[in-house]
Tab-separated table of C-alpha atoms in Angstrom:
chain	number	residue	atom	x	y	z
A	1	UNK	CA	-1.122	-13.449	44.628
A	2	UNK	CA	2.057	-12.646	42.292
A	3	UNK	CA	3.448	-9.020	43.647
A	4	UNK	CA	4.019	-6.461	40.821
A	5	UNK	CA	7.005	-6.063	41.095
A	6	UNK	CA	7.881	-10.114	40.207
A	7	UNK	CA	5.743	-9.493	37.231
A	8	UNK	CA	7.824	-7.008	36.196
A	9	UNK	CA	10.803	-8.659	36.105
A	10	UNK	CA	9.459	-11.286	34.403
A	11	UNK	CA	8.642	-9.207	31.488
A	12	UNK	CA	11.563	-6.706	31.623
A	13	UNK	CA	14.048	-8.809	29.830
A	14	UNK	CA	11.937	-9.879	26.764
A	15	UNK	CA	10.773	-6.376	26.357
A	16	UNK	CA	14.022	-4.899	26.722
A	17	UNK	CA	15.152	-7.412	23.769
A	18	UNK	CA	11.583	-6.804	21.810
A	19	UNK	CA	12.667	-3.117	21.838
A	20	UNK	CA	16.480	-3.680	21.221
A	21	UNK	CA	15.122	-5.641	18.028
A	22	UNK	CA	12.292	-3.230	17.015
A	23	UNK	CA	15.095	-0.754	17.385
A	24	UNK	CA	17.810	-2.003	15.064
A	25	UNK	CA	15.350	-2.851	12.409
A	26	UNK	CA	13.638	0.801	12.343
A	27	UNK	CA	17.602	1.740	11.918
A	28	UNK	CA	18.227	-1.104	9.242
A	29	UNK	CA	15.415	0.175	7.425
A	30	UNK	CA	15.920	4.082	7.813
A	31	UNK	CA	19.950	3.324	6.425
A	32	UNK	CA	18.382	0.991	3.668
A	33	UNK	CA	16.227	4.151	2.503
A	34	UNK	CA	18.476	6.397	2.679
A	35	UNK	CA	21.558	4.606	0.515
A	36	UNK	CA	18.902	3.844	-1.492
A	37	UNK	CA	17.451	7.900	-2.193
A	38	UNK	CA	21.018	8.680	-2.567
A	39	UNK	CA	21.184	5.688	-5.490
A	40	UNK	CA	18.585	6.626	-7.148
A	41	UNK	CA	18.718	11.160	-6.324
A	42	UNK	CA	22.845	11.301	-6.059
A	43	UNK	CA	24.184	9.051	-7.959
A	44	UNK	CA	21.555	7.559	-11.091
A	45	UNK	CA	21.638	5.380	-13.288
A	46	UNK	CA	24.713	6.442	-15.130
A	47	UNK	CA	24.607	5.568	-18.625
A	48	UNK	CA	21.833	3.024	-18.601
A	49	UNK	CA	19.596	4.974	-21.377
A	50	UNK	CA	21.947	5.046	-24.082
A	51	UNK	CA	21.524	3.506	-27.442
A	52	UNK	CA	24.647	1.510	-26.669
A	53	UNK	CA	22.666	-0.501	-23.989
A	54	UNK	CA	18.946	-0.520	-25.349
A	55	UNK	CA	18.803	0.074	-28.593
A	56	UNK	CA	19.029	2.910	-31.771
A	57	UNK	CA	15.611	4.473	-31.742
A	58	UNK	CA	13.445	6.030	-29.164
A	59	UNK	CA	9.812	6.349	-30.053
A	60	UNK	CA	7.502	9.277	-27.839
A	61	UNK	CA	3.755	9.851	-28.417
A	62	UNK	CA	2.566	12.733	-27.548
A	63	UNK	CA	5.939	14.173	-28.827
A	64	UNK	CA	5.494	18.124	-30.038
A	65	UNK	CA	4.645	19.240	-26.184
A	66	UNK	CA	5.394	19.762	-23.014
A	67	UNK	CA	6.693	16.232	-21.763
A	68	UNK	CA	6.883	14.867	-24.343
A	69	UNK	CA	8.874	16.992	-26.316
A	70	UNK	CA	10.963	17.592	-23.745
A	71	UNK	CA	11.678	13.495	-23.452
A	72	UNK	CA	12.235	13.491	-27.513
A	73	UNK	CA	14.758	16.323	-26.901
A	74	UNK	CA	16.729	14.809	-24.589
A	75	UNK	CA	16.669	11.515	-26.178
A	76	UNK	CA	18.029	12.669	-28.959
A	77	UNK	CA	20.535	14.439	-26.868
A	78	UNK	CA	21.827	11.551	-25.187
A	79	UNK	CA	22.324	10.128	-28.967
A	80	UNK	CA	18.976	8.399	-29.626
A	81	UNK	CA	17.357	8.845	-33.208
A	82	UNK	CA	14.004	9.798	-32.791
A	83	UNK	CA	10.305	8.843	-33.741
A	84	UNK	CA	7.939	11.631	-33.162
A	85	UNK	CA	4.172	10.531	-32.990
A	86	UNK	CA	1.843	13.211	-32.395
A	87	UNK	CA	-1.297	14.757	-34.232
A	88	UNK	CA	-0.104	17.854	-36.020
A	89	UNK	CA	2.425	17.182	-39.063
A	90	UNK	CA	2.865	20.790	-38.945
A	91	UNK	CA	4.177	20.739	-35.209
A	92	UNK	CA	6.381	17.263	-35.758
A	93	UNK	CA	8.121	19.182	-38.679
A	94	UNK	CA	9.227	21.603	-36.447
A	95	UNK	CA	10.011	19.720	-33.434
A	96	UNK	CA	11.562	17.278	-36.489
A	97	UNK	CA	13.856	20.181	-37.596
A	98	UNK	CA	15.167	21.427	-33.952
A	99	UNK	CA	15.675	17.974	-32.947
A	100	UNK	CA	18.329	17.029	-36.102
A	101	UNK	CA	19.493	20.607	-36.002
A	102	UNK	CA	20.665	20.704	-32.846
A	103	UNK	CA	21.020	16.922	-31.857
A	104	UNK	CA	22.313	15.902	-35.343
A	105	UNK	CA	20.428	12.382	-35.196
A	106	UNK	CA	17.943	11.239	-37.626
A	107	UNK	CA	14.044	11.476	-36.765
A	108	UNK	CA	10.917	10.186	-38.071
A	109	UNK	CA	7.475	11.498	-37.788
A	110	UNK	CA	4.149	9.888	-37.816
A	111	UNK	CA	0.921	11.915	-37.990
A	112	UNK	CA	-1.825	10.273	-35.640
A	113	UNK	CA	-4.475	11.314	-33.557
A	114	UNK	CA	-4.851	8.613	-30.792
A	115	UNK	CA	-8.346	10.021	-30.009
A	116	UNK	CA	-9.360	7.434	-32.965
A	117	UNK	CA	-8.626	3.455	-32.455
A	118	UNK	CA	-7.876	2.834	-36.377
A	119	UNK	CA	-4.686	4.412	-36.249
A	120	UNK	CA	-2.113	1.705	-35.287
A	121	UNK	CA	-1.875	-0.617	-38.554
A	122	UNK	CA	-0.351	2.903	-39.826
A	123	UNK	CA	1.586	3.450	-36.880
A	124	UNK	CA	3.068	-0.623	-37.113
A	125	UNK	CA	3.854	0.132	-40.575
A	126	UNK	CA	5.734	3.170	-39.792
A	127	UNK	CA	7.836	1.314	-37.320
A	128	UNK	CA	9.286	-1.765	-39.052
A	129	UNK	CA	12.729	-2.708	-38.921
A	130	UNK	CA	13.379	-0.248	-36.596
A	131	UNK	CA	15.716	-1.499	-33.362
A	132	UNK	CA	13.291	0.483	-30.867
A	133	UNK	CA	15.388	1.123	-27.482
A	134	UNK	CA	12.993	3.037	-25.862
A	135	UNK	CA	9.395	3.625	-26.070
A	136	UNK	CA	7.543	6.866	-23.728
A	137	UNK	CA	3.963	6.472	-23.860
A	138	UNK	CA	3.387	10.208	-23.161
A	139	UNK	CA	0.448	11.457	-24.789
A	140	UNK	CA	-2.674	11.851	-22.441
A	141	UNK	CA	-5.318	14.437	-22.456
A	142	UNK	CA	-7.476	15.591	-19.082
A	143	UNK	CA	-10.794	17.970	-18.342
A	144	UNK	CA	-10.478	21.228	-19.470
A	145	UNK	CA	-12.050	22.642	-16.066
A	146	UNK	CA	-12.845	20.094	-13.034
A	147	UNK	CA	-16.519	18.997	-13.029
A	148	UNK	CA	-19.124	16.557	-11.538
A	149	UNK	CA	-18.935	13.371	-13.699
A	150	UNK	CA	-22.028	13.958	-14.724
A	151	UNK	CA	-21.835	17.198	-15.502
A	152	UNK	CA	-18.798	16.950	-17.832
A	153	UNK	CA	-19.971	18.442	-21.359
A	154	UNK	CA	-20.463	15.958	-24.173
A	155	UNK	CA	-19.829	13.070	-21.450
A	156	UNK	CA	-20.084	10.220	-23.537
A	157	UNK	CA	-17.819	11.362	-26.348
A	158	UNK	CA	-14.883	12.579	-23.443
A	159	UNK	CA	-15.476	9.231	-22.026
A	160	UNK	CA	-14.358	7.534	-25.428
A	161	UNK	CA	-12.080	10.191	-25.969
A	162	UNK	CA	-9.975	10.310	-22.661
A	163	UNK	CA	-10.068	6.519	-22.446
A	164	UNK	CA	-8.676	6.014	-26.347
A	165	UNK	CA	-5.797	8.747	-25.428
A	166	UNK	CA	-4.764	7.629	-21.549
A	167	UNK	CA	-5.782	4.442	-21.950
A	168	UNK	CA	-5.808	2.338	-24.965
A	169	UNK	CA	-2.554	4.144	-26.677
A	170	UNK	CA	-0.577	2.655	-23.664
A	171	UNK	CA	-1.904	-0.915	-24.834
A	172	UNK	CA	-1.582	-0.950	-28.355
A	173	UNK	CA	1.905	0.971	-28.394
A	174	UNK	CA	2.997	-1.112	-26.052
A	175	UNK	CA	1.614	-3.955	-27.692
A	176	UNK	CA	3.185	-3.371	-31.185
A	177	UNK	CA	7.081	-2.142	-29.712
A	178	UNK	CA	7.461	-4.951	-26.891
A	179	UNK	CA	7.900	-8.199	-28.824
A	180	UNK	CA	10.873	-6.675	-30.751
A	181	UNK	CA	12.462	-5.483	-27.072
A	182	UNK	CA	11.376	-9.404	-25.848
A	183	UNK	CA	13.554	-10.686	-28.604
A	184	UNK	CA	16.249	-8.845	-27.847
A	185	UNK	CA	16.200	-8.920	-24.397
A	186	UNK	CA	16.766	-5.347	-23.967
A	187	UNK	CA	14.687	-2.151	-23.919
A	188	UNK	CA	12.809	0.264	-21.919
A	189	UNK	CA	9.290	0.963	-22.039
A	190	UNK	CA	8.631	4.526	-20.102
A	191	UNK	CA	4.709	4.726	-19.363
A	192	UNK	CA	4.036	8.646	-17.826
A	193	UNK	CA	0.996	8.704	-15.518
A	194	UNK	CA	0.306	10.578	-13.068
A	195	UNK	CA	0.508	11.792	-8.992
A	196	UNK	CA	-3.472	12.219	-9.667
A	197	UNK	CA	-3.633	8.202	-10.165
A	198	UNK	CA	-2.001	7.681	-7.042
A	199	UNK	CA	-4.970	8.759	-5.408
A	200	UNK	CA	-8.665	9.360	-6.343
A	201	UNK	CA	-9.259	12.729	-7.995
A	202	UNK	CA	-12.645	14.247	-7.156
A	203	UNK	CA	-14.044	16.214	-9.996
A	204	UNK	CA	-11.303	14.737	-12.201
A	205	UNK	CA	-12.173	11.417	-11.995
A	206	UNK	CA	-11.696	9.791	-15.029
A	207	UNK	CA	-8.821	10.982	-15.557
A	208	UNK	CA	-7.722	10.226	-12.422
A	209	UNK	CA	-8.708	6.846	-13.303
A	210	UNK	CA	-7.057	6.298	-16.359
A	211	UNK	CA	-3.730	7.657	-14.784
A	212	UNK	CA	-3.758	4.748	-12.211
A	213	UNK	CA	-4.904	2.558	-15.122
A	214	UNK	CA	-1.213	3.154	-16.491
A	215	UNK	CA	0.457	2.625	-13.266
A	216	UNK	CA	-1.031	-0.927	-12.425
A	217	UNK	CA	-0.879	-1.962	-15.903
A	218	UNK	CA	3.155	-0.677	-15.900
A	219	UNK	CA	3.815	-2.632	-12.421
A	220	UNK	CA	2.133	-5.676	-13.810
A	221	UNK	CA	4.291	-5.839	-16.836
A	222	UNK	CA	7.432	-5.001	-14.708
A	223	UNK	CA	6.417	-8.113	-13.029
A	224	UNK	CA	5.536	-9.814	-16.376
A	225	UNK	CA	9.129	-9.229	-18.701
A	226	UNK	CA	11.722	-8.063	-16.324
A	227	UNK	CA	12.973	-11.740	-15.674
A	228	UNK	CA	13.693	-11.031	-20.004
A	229	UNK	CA	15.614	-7.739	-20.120
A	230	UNK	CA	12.778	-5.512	-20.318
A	231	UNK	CA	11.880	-2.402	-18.325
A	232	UNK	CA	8.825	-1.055	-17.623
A	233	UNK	CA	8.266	1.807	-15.406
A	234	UNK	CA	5.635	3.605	-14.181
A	235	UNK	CA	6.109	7.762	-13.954
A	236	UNK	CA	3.650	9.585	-11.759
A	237	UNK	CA	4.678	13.646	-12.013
A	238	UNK	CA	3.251	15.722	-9.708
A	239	UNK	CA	2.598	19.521	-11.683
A	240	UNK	CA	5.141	20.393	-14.015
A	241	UNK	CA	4.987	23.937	-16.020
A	242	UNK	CA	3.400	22.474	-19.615
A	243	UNK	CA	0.028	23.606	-21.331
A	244	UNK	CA	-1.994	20.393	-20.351
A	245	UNK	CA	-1.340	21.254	-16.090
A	246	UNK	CA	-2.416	25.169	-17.384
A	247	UNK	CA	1.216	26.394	-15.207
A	248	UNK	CA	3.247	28.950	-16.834
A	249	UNK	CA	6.241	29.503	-14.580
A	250	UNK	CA	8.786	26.837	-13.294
A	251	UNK	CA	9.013	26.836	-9.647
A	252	UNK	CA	11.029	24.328	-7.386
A	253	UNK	CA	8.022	22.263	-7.306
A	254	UNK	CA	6.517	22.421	-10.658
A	255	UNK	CA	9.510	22.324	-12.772
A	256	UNK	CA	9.798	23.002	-16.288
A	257	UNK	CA	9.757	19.768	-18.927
A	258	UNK	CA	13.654	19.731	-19.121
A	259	UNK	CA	14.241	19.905	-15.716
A	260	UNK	CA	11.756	16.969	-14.835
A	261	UNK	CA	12.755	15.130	-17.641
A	262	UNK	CA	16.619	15.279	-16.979
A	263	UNK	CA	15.865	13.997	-13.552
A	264	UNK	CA	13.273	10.949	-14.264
A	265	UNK	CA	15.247	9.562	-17.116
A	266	UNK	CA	18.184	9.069	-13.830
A	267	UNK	CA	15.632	6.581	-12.154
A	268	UNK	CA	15.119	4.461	-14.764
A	269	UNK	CA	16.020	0.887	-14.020
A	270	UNK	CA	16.191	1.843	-10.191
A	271	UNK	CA	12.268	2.888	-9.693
A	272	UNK	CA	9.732	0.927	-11.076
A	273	UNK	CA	7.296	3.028	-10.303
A	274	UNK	CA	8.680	6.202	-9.579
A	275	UNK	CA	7.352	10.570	-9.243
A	276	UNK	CA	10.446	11.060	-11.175
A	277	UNK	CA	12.232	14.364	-9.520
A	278	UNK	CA	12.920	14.717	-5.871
A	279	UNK	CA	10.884	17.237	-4.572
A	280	UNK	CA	7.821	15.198	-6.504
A	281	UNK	CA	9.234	12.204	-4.690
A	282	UNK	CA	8.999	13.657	-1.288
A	283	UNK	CA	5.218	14.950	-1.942
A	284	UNK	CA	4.123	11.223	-3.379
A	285	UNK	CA	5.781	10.411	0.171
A	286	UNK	CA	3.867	13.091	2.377
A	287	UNK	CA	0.846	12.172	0.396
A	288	UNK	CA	0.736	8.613	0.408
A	289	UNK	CA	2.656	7.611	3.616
A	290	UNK	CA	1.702	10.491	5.986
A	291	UNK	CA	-1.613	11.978	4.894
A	292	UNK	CA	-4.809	9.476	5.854
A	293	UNK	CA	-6.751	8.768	2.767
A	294	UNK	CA	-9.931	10.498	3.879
A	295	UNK	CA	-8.339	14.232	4.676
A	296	UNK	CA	-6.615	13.830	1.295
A	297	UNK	CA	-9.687	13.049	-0.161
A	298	UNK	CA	-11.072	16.272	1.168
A	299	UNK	CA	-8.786	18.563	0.188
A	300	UNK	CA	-8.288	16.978	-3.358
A	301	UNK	CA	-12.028	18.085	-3.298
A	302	UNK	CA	-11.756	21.409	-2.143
A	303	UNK	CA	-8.993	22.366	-4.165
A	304	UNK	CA	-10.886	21.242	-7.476
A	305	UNK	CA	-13.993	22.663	-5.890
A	306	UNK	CA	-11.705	25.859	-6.213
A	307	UNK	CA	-10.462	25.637	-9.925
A	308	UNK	CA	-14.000	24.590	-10.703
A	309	UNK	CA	-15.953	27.749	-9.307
A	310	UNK	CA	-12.968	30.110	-10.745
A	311	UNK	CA	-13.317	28.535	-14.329
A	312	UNK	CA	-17.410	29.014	-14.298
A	313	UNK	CA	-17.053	32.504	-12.888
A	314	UNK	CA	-13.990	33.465	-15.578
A	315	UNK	CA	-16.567	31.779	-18.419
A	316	UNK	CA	-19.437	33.836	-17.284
A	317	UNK	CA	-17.639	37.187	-17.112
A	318	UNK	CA	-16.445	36.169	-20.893
């Protein structure tokens, strides 16, 4: 019989190399990460959105609130003219005359209502012979209280209508602006999701659904047309203080659309799929990375379980 204690010493030097190793690549890694956060939080992109490097016009959907608005605005700040695509005339008039007011840069408007599938010949009209730099595929609608799929009023017209909105718009816009980028090699094609399509939403499901729609079919594309010039990324906000998340007042982690804005348009061509501002960054990480799939699960539940029983209670009291 082999004593211990010869067995031990057999091992001890390829263990004591196994860890040396294991070691030096956790610390590889961790430095890699790091350099990396402070790329893509510190230091940006510089200026890789410009007109200069992508191209005169930036077109946004959804363009008269909240994000989008806020991406139009800066945009236009940064020297971009803008097209404004959104369902009110009224509202792109306004957001028309702000923009050129204080940006001085010209802007176009296009009424739509991407509820409806008929709309794009219009839209493709619209955008001829324009060099289109940048594209943000903003508009999106969700529930207006978190339900039980089948519980959702008028289900099969918010199934048509959600998909059409998050869905389909991505496709077709992206669809009539990316052969025009593909010939020129150049151009960025910003596609805003969401943290709720990172994981599944209970009681928001389709929506839920549709947001992760965006962010596979945004990492596909990446895949598909950045070997030509092109980029595609995929933005997954966690809350930020607009009228479709229902928050009124900024905070640290729910920032307003200018702040979150300001700090996603920095990651673009270093994330291609990316939560956009840093705090949002380290809850996709916490979320995703730390949190097992089936306690996150729970609590999604219990938290819409929440907003769900307030909302019924608030409508019964009205």
């Amino acid at each position: 019989m082999i004593p211990i204690e010869h067995v031990f010493r057999a091992v001890e030097t390829p263990l004591f190399w196994l860890g040396a190793v294991t070691a030096a690549w956790l610390s590889v890694c961790s430095v890699y990460r790091l350099l990396a956060g402070i790329k893509v939080w510190v230091l940006g992109n510089g200026k890789l959105v410009s007109p200069a490097t992508l191209g005169k016009w930036a077109v946004v959907t959804g363009a008269t609130d909240g994000i989008g608005k806020a991406y139009a605005e800066e945009l236009a700040r940064r020297g971009f003219s803008i097209v404004l695509i959104s369902r009110s005339q009224e509202k792109l008039d306004e957001v028309s005359k702000a923009i050129e007011s204080k940006c001085g840069v010209e802007t176009k408007t296009i009424a739509a209502d991407f509820s409806s599938v008929n709309i794009y010949s219009k839209i493709e009209d619209a955008l001829a012979g324009l060099e289109i730099g940048v594209l943000v595929n903003n508009v999106g609608i969700s529930y207006t209280y978190p339900e039980f799929f089948l519980s959702v009023p008028s289900l099969d017209t918010f199934i048509d209508t959600l998909v059409n909105v998050n869905i389909t718009s991505v496709c077709q816009m992206t669809r009539l602006v990316l052969p025009q980028m593909a010939e020129r090699k150049k151009g960025a094609i910003l596609n805003i999701s969401s943290a709720s399509g990172m994981h599944p939403v209970p009681l928001l499901t389709v929506y839920s659904a549709s947001k992760a729609f965006v962010d596979f079919f945004s990492r596909g594309l990446q895949a598909e047309y950045k070997s030509k010039g092109i980029i595609i990324q995929s933005v997954l906000p966690f809350f930020v203080a607009t009228k479709l998340s229902k928050i009124r007042r900024a905070t640290l982690d729910k920032p307003s659309p200018e702040r979150y804005v300001a700090a996603e348009l920095n990651t673009v061509g270093l994330q291609t799929q990316t939560n956009g501002y840093l705090p949002h960054a380290i809850m996709g990480w916490v979320t995703t990375a730390l949190l097992p799939a089936s306690i996150l699960s729970r609590h999604m539940m219990g938290v819409t379980l929440s907003q769900r029983a307030r909302y019924l209670k608030k409508q019964k009291q009205g």
